[in-house]
Short mmCIF file of C-alpha atoms in Angstrom, two decimals:
data_model
loop_
_atom_site.label_atom_id
_atom_site.label_comp_id
_atom_site.label_asym_id
_atom_site.label_seq_id
_atom_site.Cartn_x
_atom_site.Cartn_y
_atom_site.Cartn_z
CA MET V 11 75.68 50.08 81.27
CA LYS V 12 73.92 52.08 78.25
CA ARG V 13 76.03 53.84 75.63
CA ARG V 14 74.95 57.13 76.68
CA LEU V 15 75.64 56.75 80.36
CA VAL V 16 79.26 55.42 79.44
CA VAL V 17 79.80 58.55 77.15
CA PHE V 18 78.33 60.84 79.85
CA ALA V 19 80.65 59.34 82.46
CA VAL V 20 83.65 60.05 80.20
CA VAL V 21 82.51 63.53 79.59
CA MET V 22 81.84 64.23 83.21
CA ALA V 23 85.29 62.90 84.21
CA VAL V 24 86.93 65.38 81.72
CA LEU V 25 84.63 68.17 82.18
CA ALA V 26 83.46 68.07 85.85
CA VAL V 27 80.46 70.23 84.90
CA PRO V 28 76.82 69.59 83.81
CA VAL V 29 76.45 69.35 79.98
CA ALA V 30 73.98 71.16 78.16
CA ALA V 31 71.11 68.84 76.99
CA LEU V 32 68.49 68.42 73.91
CA SER V 33 64.91 69.60 73.92
CA HIS V 34 62.35 67.51 75.65
CA GLY V 35 58.63 67.02 75.73
CA PRO V 36 55.96 68.36 73.83
CA LEU V 37 56.84 71.90 72.60
CA ASP V 38 54.20 74.47 72.72
CA THR V 39 56.06 77.67 71.19
CA ALA V 40 54.04 78.42 68.34
CA LYS V 41 51.90 81.03 70.54
CA VAL V 42 54.98 82.32 72.41
CA SER V 43 56.31 85.82 71.40
CA SER V 44 59.95 86.12 70.47
CA SER V 45 61.97 89.38 70.69
CA THR V 46 65.30 89.63 69.13
CA SER V 47 68.10 92.25 69.40
CA ALA V 48 68.31 94.22 65.87
CA THR V 49 72.05 93.51 65.09
CA THR V 50 74.94 91.13 65.63
CA THR V 51 77.33 91.75 68.37
CA GLU V 52 80.18 93.81 67.48
CA PRO V 53 82.96 94.04 70.18
CA GLY V 54 83.45 97.68 71.34
CA THR V 55 79.80 98.81 70.81
CA SER V 56 77.26 99.84 73.34
CA ASP V 57 73.65 101.30 73.74
CA ASN V 58 72.27 102.82 77.02
CA LEU V 59 74.99 101.23 79.04
CA GLU V 60 77.90 103.78 79.92
CA LEU V 61 81.26 102.41 80.88
CA VAL V 62 82.08 103.99 84.26
CA GLY V 63 85.00 102.00 85.20
CA HIS V 64 87.32 98.96 84.09
CA SER V 65 89.87 96.67 85.55
CA SER V 66 91.76 94.24 83.48
CA LEU V 67 92.38 92.07 86.71
CA ARG V 68 95.83 91.56 85.80
CA ALA V 69 94.91 90.66 82.38
CA ARG V 70 95.09 86.84 83.99
CA GLY V 71 92.03 85.68 81.96
CA MET V 72 89.81 82.88 83.29
CA ASN V 73 87.96 85.21 85.63
CA ALA V 74 84.77 83.93 87.70
CA ALA V 75 82.24 85.07 90.16
CA PRO V 76 82.40 88.39 91.88
CA ALA V 77 81.18 89.31 95.44
CA ILE V 78 81.13 92.89 97.07
CA TYR V 79 81.67 93.77 100.58
CA LYS V 80 81.69 97.55 101.25
CA ASN V 81 84.33 99.20 99.23
CA PHE V 82 85.86 95.81 98.12
CA LEU V 83 84.98 93.52 95.52
CA TYR V 84 86.47 89.91 95.26
CA VAL V 85 86.86 87.93 92.06
CA GLY V 86 87.26 84.20 91.56
CA SER V 87 89.08 82.29 89.16
CA ARG V 88 87.66 79.72 86.76
CA THR V 89 91.31 77.85 86.23
CA ASP V 90 93.61 76.62 88.80
CA GLY V 91 97.16 77.78 90.05
CA SER V 92 99.11 75.38 87.96
CA ALA V 93 102.30 76.15 86.04
CA GLY V 94 101.50 79.10 83.80
CA HIS V 95 98.43 80.59 85.60
CA GLU V 96 99.39 83.70 87.22
CA ASN V 97 97.59 85.21 89.90
CA ALA V 98 94.91 82.40 89.97
CA GLY V 99 93.57 83.20 93.43
CA VAL V 100 90.86 85.34 94.87
CA LEU V 101 91.63 88.93 93.56
CA VAL V 102 90.80 91.71 96.06
CA VAL V 103 89.74 94.92 94.10
CA ASN V 104 89.27 98.29 95.75
CA ILE V 105 85.88 99.84 94.31
CA ASP V 106 85.98 103.03 96.44
CA ASN V 107 86.48 104.99 93.12
CA PRO V 108 84.35 102.95 90.61
CA ARG V 109 85.90 104.92 87.79
CA HIS V 110 89.08 103.66 88.73
CA PRO V 111 88.77 100.03 90.23
CA ARG V 112 92.14 98.67 91.30
CA VAL V 113 93.58 95.24 92.37
CA VAL V 114 95.07 95.67 95.83
CA GLY V 115 95.56 92.17 96.81
CA GLU V 116 95.03 88.26 96.36
CA ILE V 117 94.13 85.37 98.45
CA GLY V 118 96.61 82.98 97.00
CA PRO V 119 98.25 79.62 97.86
CA PRO V 120 97.91 77.45 99.72
CA LEU V 121 94.28 78.61 100.26
CA GLU V 122 93.16 79.81 96.93
CA GLY V 123 94.77 79.29 93.52
CA THR V 124 96.16 76.02 94.02
CA PRO V 125 96.50 73.35 91.30
CA SER V 126 93.48 71.44 90.08
CA GLN V 127 91.25 73.72 92.10
CA THR V 128 88.96 76.63 90.98
CA SER V 129 87.59 79.37 93.22
CA ARG V 130 84.28 79.33 90.90
CA GLU V 131 81.47 80.77 93.16
CA LEU V 132 81.68 83.64 95.71
CA ARG V 133 79.14 85.33 97.99
CA VAL V 134 79.45 87.73 100.71
CA TRP V 135 77.28 87.54 103.78
CA PRO V 136 77.56 91.08 104.98
CA GLU V 137 75.52 90.78 108.48
CA LYS V 138 78.27 88.23 109.58
CA LYS V 139 81.13 90.23 107.54
CA LEU V 140 82.08 87.02 105.83
CA LEU V 141 83.30 85.90 102.52
CA ILE V 142 82.14 82.62 101.02
CA VAL V 143 84.43 80.88 98.48
CA MET V 144 83.27 77.81 96.77
CA ASN V 145 86.09 75.52 95.48
CA PHE V 146 86.02 72.48 93.40
CA ARG V 147 88.20 70.40 90.90
CA CYS V 148 88.09 71.99 87.57
CA SER V 149 88.38 70.57 83.95
CA THR V 150 91.40 69.77 82.14
CA LEU V 151 89.58 70.22 78.77
CA ILE V 152 87.55 73.34 79.39
CA HIS V 153 89.28 75.22 82.14
CA ALA V 154 92.80 74.53 81.38
CA CYS V 155 93.21 72.73 85.02
CA ALA V 156 95.80 70.33 85.96
CA PRO V 157 94.79 67.08 87.07
CA GLY V 158 94.85 66.45 90.83
CA ASP V 159 93.05 65.79 94.23
CA ASP V 160 89.07 65.50 94.19
CA VAL V 161 88.74 68.21 96.84
CA TRP V 162 85.49 70.32 96.93
CA ASP V 163 84.63 72.78 99.71
CA PHE V 164 83.55 76.14 101.08
CA LYS V 165 86.03 78.47 102.63
CA PHE V 166 84.80 81.21 105.09
CA TYR V 167 86.84 84.22 105.44
CA ASP V 168 86.54 87.13 108.04
CA LEU V 169 86.12 90.65 106.52
CA SER V 170 86.07 92.69 109.46
CA GLY V 171 88.17 95.71 109.91
CA SER V 172 91.22 95.44 108.01
CA ASN V 173 90.59 91.87 107.05
CA ALA V 174 88.37 93.29 104.32
CA ARG V 175 91.34 94.07 102.28
CA HIS V 176 93.30 90.95 103.54
CA PRO V 177 90.58 88.26 104.19
CA LYS V 178 91.28 85.84 106.88
CA LEU V 179 90.24 82.16 106.76
CA ILE V 180 88.32 81.27 109.91
CA ALA V 181 86.42 77.88 108.99
CA THR V 182 86.34 75.43 106.21
CA TYR V 183 83.15 73.36 105.38
CA GLU V 184 83.15 69.99 102.86
CA SER V 185 79.84 69.24 101.94
CA SER V 186 78.33 65.63 101.88
CA PHE V 187 77.87 66.08 98.06
CA LYS V 188 80.04 67.74 95.28
CA PRO V 189 78.78 71.57 94.80
CA HIS V 190 78.42 73.50 91.78
CA GLU V 191 76.38 76.65 92.33
CA MET V 192 75.00 78.20 95.61
CA PHE V 193 72.38 80.94 96.48
CA LEU V 194 72.65 82.61 99.61
CA TRP V 195 69.23 82.96 101.61
CA ASP V 196 69.19 85.55 104.45
CA ASP V 197 66.51 84.97 106.86
CA PRO V 198 64.17 88.19 106.73
CA GLU V 199 62.62 87.16 110.34
CA GLN V 200 65.47 85.78 112.10
CA PRO V 201 68.63 87.99 112.23
CA GLY V 202 71.84 85.99 112.18
CA ARG V 203 70.16 83.09 110.17
CA ALA V 204 71.30 82.04 106.77
CA LEU V 205 70.99 78.89 104.57
CA LEU V 206 73.00 78.22 101.50
CA TYR V 207 71.16 76.38 98.86
CA ILE V 208 73.65 74.28 96.92
CA SER V 209 73.15 72.58 93.74
CA VAL V 210 74.74 69.13 93.65
CA PRO V 211 74.16 67.93 90.08
CA HIS V 212 73.82 64.38 89.86
CA ASN V 213 72.83 62.30 86.46
CA SER V 214 70.89 59.17 87.53
CA GLU V 215 71.52 55.93 85.78
CA SER V 216 67.90 54.93 86.44
CA PRO V 217 64.81 56.56 88.20
CA ASP V 218 65.39 54.49 91.31
CA ASP V 219 68.55 56.48 92.06
CA ASP V 220 67.52 59.15 94.63
CA THR V 221 70.85 60.66 95.06
CA PRO V 222 70.33 64.42 96.14
CA ASN V 223 70.65 67.26 93.48
CA LEU V 224 69.92 69.97 96.02
CA LEU V 225 71.52 70.43 99.42
CA VAL V 226 70.59 73.03 101.94
CA THR V 227 73.09 74.12 104.66
CA ASP V 228 72.72 76.17 107.63
CA ILE V 229 75.58 78.56 107.91
CA SER V 230 74.49 80.70 110.73
CA ARG V 231 77.19 79.22 113.10
CA ALA V 232 80.08 79.60 110.45
CA ARG V 233 82.31 81.61 112.89
CA ARG V 234 82.45 78.79 115.05
CA GLY V 235 83.10 76.34 112.41
CA VAL V 236 79.65 74.80 112.70
CA PHE V 237 77.68 73.80 109.39
CA GLN V 238 74.53 71.70 109.41
CA GLU V 239 73.10 70.22 106.45
CA VAL V 240 69.33 70.40 107.03
CA ALA V 241 67.68 69.36 103.98
CA THR V 242 67.90 67.60 100.38
CA PHE V 243 65.94 67.26 97.32
CA THR V 244 65.87 65.31 94.01
CA ALA V 245 63.38 65.12 91.22
CA ASN V 246 65.28 62.57 89.40
CA PRO V 247 63.14 59.38 90.26
CA LEU V 248 59.84 61.18 88.75
CA TYR V 249 61.24 61.21 85.35
CA THR V 250 60.88 58.32 83.18
CA PRO V 251 63.67 55.90 82.26
CA GLU V 252 63.48 57.38 78.87
CA ASP V 253 63.84 60.87 80.30
CA ILE V 254 66.93 59.60 82.12
CA GLU V 255 68.41 58.21 79.18
CA THR V 256 67.81 60.98 76.67
CA ARG V 257 67.79 64.06 78.70
CA ASP V 258 70.44 65.74 80.83
CA VAL V 259 68.20 65.38 84.20
CA ALA V 260 70.36 67.33 86.84
CA LEU V 261 69.83 70.46 88.83
CA HIS V 262 72.19 73.17 87.70
CA SER V 263 71.19 76.17 90.08
CA MET V 264 68.15 77.32 91.94
CA SER V 265 67.12 80.58 93.57
CA VAL V 266 64.79 81.25 96.49
CA SER V 267 62.13 83.85 97.20
CA VAL V 268 62.86 86.40 99.77
CA ASP V 269 60.66 84.82 102.34
CA GLY V 270 62.07 81.39 101.64
CA THR V 271 58.87 79.60 100.92
CA ARG V 272 59.47 78.90 97.19
CA THR V 273 62.61 77.63 95.36
CA TYR V 274 62.85 77.85 91.73
CA LEU V 275 64.93 74.94 90.26
CA ALA V 276 66.93 75.29 86.89
CA TYR V 277 66.72 71.57 86.07
CA LEU V 278 68.94 71.49 82.89
CA GLY V 279 67.16 69.02 80.62
CA GLY V 280 64.84 68.33 83.05
CA GLY V 281 63.14 71.69 82.70
CA PHE V 282 62.02 74.33 85.19
CA LEU V 283 60.32 73.31 88.48
CA ILE V 284 58.93 74.94 91.73
CA LEU V 285 59.53 73.71 95.33
CA ASP V 286 57.46 74.68 98.37
CA SER V 287 60.55 75.32 100.74
CA SER V 288 58.45 76.83 103.76
CA GLU V 289 59.51 74.03 106.01
CA VAL V 290 63.25 74.70 105.38
CA ALA V 291 62.79 78.53 105.86
CA ALA V 292 60.72 77.86 109.02
CA GLY V 293 63.50 76.02 110.51
CA SER V 294 61.19 73.02 111.15
CA GLN V 295 62.49 69.83 112.56
CA ASP V 296 63.47 67.36 109.76
CA PRO V 297 62.17 69.85 106.97
CA ARG V 298 60.95 68.45 103.69
CA PHE V 299 60.52 70.12 100.20
CA LYS V 300 57.37 69.67 98.36
CA LEU V 301 57.52 69.66 94.52
CA LEU V 302 54.88 71.96 93.08
CA THR V 303 55.36 71.43 89.63
CA PRO V 304 54.88 67.85 88.19
CA VAL V 305 57.94 67.25 86.17
CA THR V 306 55.61 66.46 83.13
CA ASN V 307 54.31 70.12 83.44
CA SER V 308 57.42 71.85 83.08
CA PRO V 309 57.49 74.19 80.02
CA ALA V 310 59.56 72.88 77.02
CA TRP V 311 61.29 74.50 74.11
CA PRO V 312 63.99 74.00 71.66
CA ASN V 313 67.64 73.73 72.84
CA GLN V 314 66.31 73.64 76.17
CA THR V 315 68.93 73.37 79.02
CA VAL V 316 67.73 75.32 81.90
CA HIS V 317 70.85 76.83 83.53
CA THR V 318 69.28 79.68 85.70
CA ALA V 319 65.85 80.44 86.89
CA VAL V 320 65.38 83.83 88.83
CA LYS V 321 61.78 85.27 89.73
CA VAL V 322 60.91 88.97 88.88
CA PHE V 323 60.33 90.85 91.88
CA GLY V 324 56.76 91.49 92.72
CA ARG V 325 55.37 89.44 89.64
CA ASP V 326 54.06 85.96 89.03
CA LEU V 327 56.94 85.67 86.48
CA VAL V 328 60.28 83.87 86.37
CA VAL V 329 63.03 84.45 83.83
CA THR V 330 65.43 81.25 82.70
CA THR V 331 68.41 81.19 80.73
CA ASP V 332 70.12 78.13 78.69
CA GLU V 333 73.76 78.18 78.62
CA ILE V 334 74.98 76.25 75.69
CA TYR V 335 78.59 76.21 74.67
CA GLY V 336 80.28 75.98 71.21
CA ASP V 337 80.39 73.10 68.79
CA LEU V 338 83.73 71.94 70.85
CA LEU V 339 81.48 69.81 73.19
CA ASP V 340 79.67 67.91 70.45
CA ASP V 341 82.53 65.42 70.05
CA PHE V 342 82.19 64.50 73.85
CA ALA V 343 78.44 65.01 74.86
CA PHE V 344 76.63 63.75 71.74
CA GLU V 345 74.50 66.65 71.91
CA ASP V 346 73.63 69.56 69.79
CA HIS V 347 75.92 72.55 70.90
CA GLY V 348 77.11 75.76 68.95
CA CYS V 349 74.46 78.08 66.86
CA PRO V 350 72.06 79.07 67.90
CA TRP V 351 73.09 78.40 71.51
CA GLY V 352 70.78 79.49 74.36
CA TRP V 353 68.60 82.41 75.26
CA ALA V 354 66.32 83.92 77.80
CA HIS V 355 62.69 82.90 78.39
CA VAL V 356 59.87 84.17 80.40
CA ILE V 357 57.71 81.95 82.40
CA ASP V 358 54.33 82.73 83.98
CA ILE V 359 54.09 80.95 87.45
CA ALA V 360 50.66 82.11 88.60
CA ASP V 361 49.51 78.53 88.31
CA GLU V 362 52.52 76.69 89.98
CA ALA V 363 51.49 73.35 88.89
CA ASN V 364 51.32 74.57 85.37
CA PRO V 365 53.97 76.98 84.82
CA GLU V 366 53.51 78.49 81.17
CA LEU V 367 56.14 79.87 78.84
CA VAL V 368 54.99 83.36 77.68
CA GLY V 369 57.83 85.12 75.88
CA GLU V 370 61.48 84.89 74.93
CA TYR V 371 64.28 87.14 74.32
CA LYS V 372 67.04 86.54 71.79
CA ILE V 373 69.88 88.20 70.33
CA GLU V 374 70.59 88.08 66.59
CA GLU V 375 73.00 85.30 66.98
CA ASN V 376 70.38 83.17 68.57
CA THR V 377 68.34 83.08 65.36
CA ASP V 378 68.14 80.65 62.52
CA ALA V 379 69.01 83.29 59.72
CA TYR V 380 72.41 83.88 61.66
CA CYS V 381 72.97 79.98 61.94
CA GLU V 382 72.33 79.53 58.15
CA GLY V 383 74.55 82.39 57.43
CA PRO V 384 78.23 82.69 56.82
CA SER V 385 79.08 83.83 60.58
CA GLY V 386 77.04 80.92 61.95
CA GLN V 387 78.54 78.41 59.56
CA ASP V 388 82.17 79.42 60.49
CA PRO V 389 83.95 76.97 62.97
CA ALA V 390 86.01 79.70 63.95
CA ASN V 391 82.96 81.62 65.32
CA THR V 392 81.00 78.64 66.69
CA TYR V 393 83.48 76.08 67.80
CA PHE V 394 85.14 77.90 70.66
CA THR V 395 82.39 80.53 71.22
CA SER V 396 79.10 80.71 72.94
CA TYR V 397 76.51 83.56 72.23
CA ALA V 398 74.49 82.04 75.20
CA ALA V 399 72.22 83.66 77.96
CA HIS V 400 74.05 82.99 81.21
CA ASN V 401 73.42 84.63 84.35
CA PRO V 402 70.56 87.20 85.08
CA THR V 403 69.75 89.73 87.72
CA VAL V 404 66.21 90.69 87.49
CA LEU V 405 64.22 93.60 88.72
CA ARG V 406 60.42 94.46 88.57
CA ARG V 407 60.73 95.62 84.97
CA LEU V 408 64.15 95.10 83.59
CA GLY V 409 66.39 91.92 83.13
CA ILE V 410 70.00 92.56 82.99
CA THR V 411 71.78 89.53 81.85
CA THR V 412 75.40 88.37 80.85
CA TRP V 413 75.43 86.68 77.53
CA HIS V 414 78.97 85.32 76.99
CA SER V 415 80.05 86.57 73.55
CA GLY V 416 76.89 88.54 73.36
CA GLY V 417 77.89 90.73 75.99
CA LEU V 418 75.67 92.46 78.64
CA GLN V 419 71.87 92.62 77.57
CA VAL V 420 69.27 94.66 79.20
CA PHE V 421 65.93 93.90 78.41
CA ASP V 422 62.23 95.35 79.29
CA LEU V 423 59.78 93.14 80.69
CA ALA V 424 56.73 95.53 81.00
CA ASP V 425 55.16 93.13 78.50
CA PRO V 426 56.33 89.77 79.44
CA THR V 427 55.01 88.25 76.15
CA ALA V 428 57.40 90.45 74.14
CA PRO V 429 60.61 91.50 76.11
CA ARG V 430 62.56 94.00 74.12
CA GLN V 431 66.16 95.08 74.34
CA THR V 432 66.68 98.37 76.04
CA GLY V 433 70.57 98.38 76.49
CA PHE V 434 73.69 96.31 75.63
CA PHE V 435 77.58 96.48 75.85
CA SER V 436 79.95 94.43 74.15
CA PRO V 437 83.53 94.83 75.38
CA GLU V 438 86.59 95.76 73.30
CA PRO V 439 88.84 92.72 74.11
CA LEU V 440 92.19 93.04 75.63
CA GLU V 441 95.06 92.58 73.41
CA ASP V 442 96.45 89.46 75.32
CA VAL V 443 95.60 87.62 78.62
CA ASP V 444 97.63 85.09 80.58
CA THR V 445 95.19 82.50 80.10
CA GLU V 446 92.39 82.23 77.35
CA ASP V 447 89.19 80.15 78.18
CA PRO V 448 89.56 77.05 76.11
CA ALA V 449 86.12 76.64 75.37
CA LEU V 450 84.69 80.27 75.28
CA SER V 451 87.39 82.79 74.27
CA GLN V 452 89.44 81.26 71.63
CA GLY V 453 87.24 81.84 68.92
CA LEU V 454 86.74 85.23 66.67
CA ASN V 455 84.91 87.16 69.59
CA LYS V 456 86.95 87.46 72.67
CA ALA V 457 84.09 88.89 74.86
CA VAL V 458 82.95 86.36 77.52
CA VAL V 459 80.46 88.38 79.87
CA TRP V 460 79.87 85.81 82.36
CA SER V 461 78.87 86.62 86.04
CA TYR V 462 75.69 87.59 87.74
CA PRO V 463 75.34 91.41 87.43
CA ILE V 464 75.51 93.20 90.81
CA ILE V 465 74.05 96.35 91.31
CA ARG V 466 75.49 98.68 93.98
CA ASN V 467 74.64 102.36 94.46
CA GLY V 468 73.08 102.51 91.06
CA LEU V 469 76.10 100.97 89.15
CA VAL V 470 75.99 97.72 87.69
CA TYR V 471 79.17 95.49 88.08
CA VAL V 472 80.03 92.51 85.83
CA VAL V 473 82.84 90.38 85.28
CA ASP V 474 84.15 89.14 81.65
CA VAL V 475 85.97 85.97 81.87
CA ARG V 476 88.63 86.98 79.68
CA ASN V 477 88.55 90.95 79.86
CA GLY V 478 88.00 91.64 83.37
CA LEU V 479 85.70 93.92 85.66
CA TYR V 480 83.36 96.38 84.04
CA VAL V 481 81.43 98.94 85.82
CA PHE V 482 78.49 100.61 84.20
CA ARG V 483 75.55 103.11 84.39
CA TYR V 484 72.43 102.21 82.89
CA THR V 485 70.76 105.12 80.96
CA GLY V 486 67.95 103.43 79.07
CA PRO V 487 64.22 103.27 79.69
CA GLY V 488 63.32 102.32 83.19
CA ARG V 489 66.52 103.63 84.39
CA SER V 490 65.23 105.08 87.45
CA GLU V 491 64.67 101.22 88.72
CA VAL V 492 68.40 100.81 88.73
CA ASP V 493 69.31 104.22 89.94
CA ARG V 494 67.39 103.55 93.06
CA ILE V 495 69.21 100.04 94.19
CA ASP V 496 71.83 100.08 96.98
CA PHE V 497 72.51 96.43 96.60
CA LEU V 498 71.11 93.71 94.30
CA GLU V 499 72.48 90.35 92.87
CA GLY V 500 70.66 87.62 91.16
CA ASN V 501 72.22 84.94 93.42
CA SER V 502 71.03 86.07 96.98
CA THR V 503 68.28 87.64 98.82
CA LEU V 504 70.63 90.39 100.18
CA GLY V 505 70.09 94.30 100.00
CA ASP V 506 67.14 95.62 98.09
CA ALA V 507 65.53 92.32 97.48
CA ALA V 508 62.71 92.50 100.28
CA ARG V 509 61.81 96.12 99.30
CA LEU V 510 61.47 95.17 95.52
CA GLU V 511 59.49 92.07 96.22
CA ARG V 512 56.88 93.95 98.45
#
């Protein structure tokens, strides 16, 4: 086995997550306009994001994804329930008064918050009154988890009536492949039908390996404990042996168009790809995906590791993010982490076979000037810290993106070739938390704004890994677009998604 693959196998055993990749392919960035925020990130500062409410989430640290059902918000954990990790289950938060969100309960052991297991991803399917919690074995190195059983599953909880405050487990689904992220597609044509698109990242040892990277499961009969795996896909056999050897070719996450006919792939070092998923959406017998973007036609840029790809509603544009950790991972991955980390890119998809990089948005910490300065050269600021774009929720005009230690960033996409900052928030860190994130919050900057922003009744809800839940009102340019939202999140087609796409 080749040296890189041996190293990668060791890293994956320790990390249990995909690892960032180096850039690849011919780079055509000379004509791409780059917009950068004006100043470095200072904790406790903001512009055009008014803080409405905050909960420390019991100051437990290691918070993960949120999901909302009516007046309750549920928050998973990035770490496990081993010794020393208090309240490591799924927290239940009452948000009836968004100015004063209150933790009112927890789904704890033996269902959640158990040793070696993280409740990393959450989603609510409101039509069926279901909370979906993705659990998987977490890393000893970057999640502070205890070694344990190799369990990966989805738990489905009933939220009807009083169960909204005390979720009741009704079904468990163990997928055929190990999950990492999920996207909930709610069928706009057939009430009661929903598909869970699940990334199952797999790095091939050769192009002959056709192990799936994407799994689609019909969860329409979840209340009866019936889960039908309807389709899989991988692009790995289409890459060259050199690609497989030198790039982190694996699917990290995906998003799906409202009508279900397109799926947008964030393929880490493999770039950005588009699938025709019409047969899957239609419920065809033995549905197949059709790759619309040849892998050689993916746009390429420096520091590329495509973490997330979300379409801009009503426009032929996609916003991608590149999540890159600090220098901590250099010793394990033999890849270039740390400064300048990763940022947001804007891709024109009018020609789906030839998507074109047209713009990018950075913060100051993503610039060469910062990396060459004292802060960018300080290991205390670069080793255990990430100033990388993470999860975006995108409207027609605005991108709202969590940015780890860069806080929450809002940027205007009116001119996609020159996105510009219209708002930001950097939290004032809590004095102390039960569990620091070993890879993200042990540096100088203790903010780790992480989750997909959820917009509910015109307010923006985000989770900081370390510092808890924040509720904002956006007051900057284009604010009416946010004010009109009843519900929107970047990892489902629920709520206002269909209206915005029209």
